[in-house]
Amino acid sequence: MPSARSSPVSRSARPKRTDLRFAVISDVHGNAHALDAVLADIAIQGVESIVCLGDNVSGPVDPAGAAERLMALSGPSIRGNHDRWTVDLSLKGSGKIDAFARSKLNDAQLAWLADLPATATHGDRVFLCHGTPADDEVPWLDMFFSGRATTLPGEAQVAALAGTFDYELLLCGHTHIARSVRLADGRMIVNPGSVGMQLVQGSPDARYAIVERRAAGWHTTLLVVPYDYEAAARLATANGFPQWAASLTSGWVGPESLR
Ligand SMILES: [Fe+2]
């Protein structure tokens, strides 16, 4: 029989403040099917607050549906590089998938996307960015994969990109690879992975994170959620992006397959 000391923390003893226990989602990429599964799982976990790290609508499944759901969230939300490229199709980097997403958004959804900030804070302990604090196109916790190859950077490189940002928890997305790392100075950096676009990880399931501030520091849970990815792939094909179907149904392919 476990002692009182080793008993798990009861739900009622958990922090109540929404900036001390919350869900982190990123890189939905217009996949409303995956987002619905993640939002349902977040509700099951009893988490009330959600922060979103951008690349919200650029994808072949249901950009408007994703925007509608994300606009209803109460937590802080930021833009990613693909959100910039969807708002302004003349920018270098903007492509066919961004133009498709833009064509599906109504005026209110496009205005919401255009108004998203590049970075944000959640309470006084948490900082949100898409790539790194300084650049939404720079990968942070893994070197952005070329084909199937991805490598993990050393501590000095990761710490340099963290700069002197004085936050306990730094959140990033962009690379679609879920990781949670801690710097020597105690700061934690978490990438929750991608909700709606899986690459090279060998699973089509949606990914997100739950973080919680406990007495010993930030506690991270990286979650993997199954959903109806076959239905999402059928929509991608019907919308003219059959090359995305392999990514959606397997999660094994690399980014080159989306071109
Ligand atoms: Fe992305």
Coordinates of N, CA and C in Angstrom, one line a residue, residues 58-59 81-82 84-103 241 244 258-259:
S58 N -2.7 26.7 -42.9 CA -2.1 26.3 -44.2 C -2.0 24.8 -44.4
G59 N -3.0 24.3 -45.1 CA -3.1 22.8 -45.3 C -4.3 22.5 -46.1
N81 N 5.1 31.1 -39.6 CA 5.5 31.5 -40.9 C 4.5 31.3 -42.0
H82 N 3.8 30.2 -41.9 CA 2.7 29.9 -42.9 C 1.5 30.9 -42.8
R84 N 1.8 34.0 -41.9 CA 2.3 35.2 -42.6 C 2.1 35.1 -44.1
W85 N 2.5 33.9 -44.6 CA 2.5 33.6 -46.0 C 1.1 33.5 -46.5
T86 N 0.1 33.1 -45.7 CA -1.3 33.0 -46.1 C -1.9 34.4 -46.1
V87 N -1.5 35.3 -45.2 CA -2.0 36.6 -45.2 C -1.5 37.4 -46.4
D88 N -0.2 37.2 -46.7 CA 0.4 38.0 -47.8 C 1.1 37.0 -48.7
L89 N 0.4 36.7 -49.8 CA 0.8 35.7 -50.7 C 2.0 36.1 -51.6
S90 N 2.4 37.4 -51.5 CA 3.5 37.9 -52.2 C 4.9 37.7 -51.5
L91 N 4.8 37.2 -50.2 CA 6.0 37.0 -49.5 C 6.8 35.9 -50.0
K92 N 8.2 36.0 -49.9 CA 9.0 34.9 -50.3 C 8.7 33.7 -49.3
G93 N 8.5 32.5 -49.9 CA 8.2 31.3 -49.1 C 6.7 30.9 -49.3
S94 N 5.9 31.9 -49.6 CA 4.5 31.6 -49.8 C 4.3 30.7 -51.0
G95 N 3.4 29.7 -50.8 CA 3.2 28.7 -51.9 C 1.8 28.4 -52.1
K96 N 1.6 27.3 -52.9 CA 0.3 26.9 -53.4 C -0.7 26.6 -52.2
I97 N -0.1 25.9 -51.2 CA -0.9 25.5 -50.0 C -1.4 26.7 -49.2
D98 N -0.6 27.8 -49.2 CA -1.0 29.0 -48.5 C -2.1 29.7 -49.3
A99 N -2.0 29.7 -50.6 CA -3.0 30.3 -51.4 C -4.3 29.6 -51.3
F100 N -4.2 28.2 -51.2 CA -5.4 27.4 -51.1 C -6.1 27.8 -49.7
A101 N -5.3 27.8 -48.7 CA -5.9 28.2 -47.3 C -6.6 29.5 -47.4
R102 N -5.9 30.5 -48.0 CA -6.4 31.8 -48.0 C -7.8 31.9 -48.7
S103 N -7.9 31.1 -49.8 CA -9.1 31.1 -50.6 C -10.3 30.5 -49.9
F241 N -4.8 18.1 -53.4 CA -3.4 17.9 -52.8 C -3.2 16.4 -52.4
W244 N -0.4 15.2 -50.1 CA -0.5 15.3 -48.6 C -1.1 14.1 -48.0
L258 N 5.6 16.6 -49.9 CA 4.5 17.6 -50.0 C 4.6 18.6 -51.1
R259 N 5.7 18.5 -51.8 CA 5.9 19.5 -52.8 C 5.3 19.1 -54.1

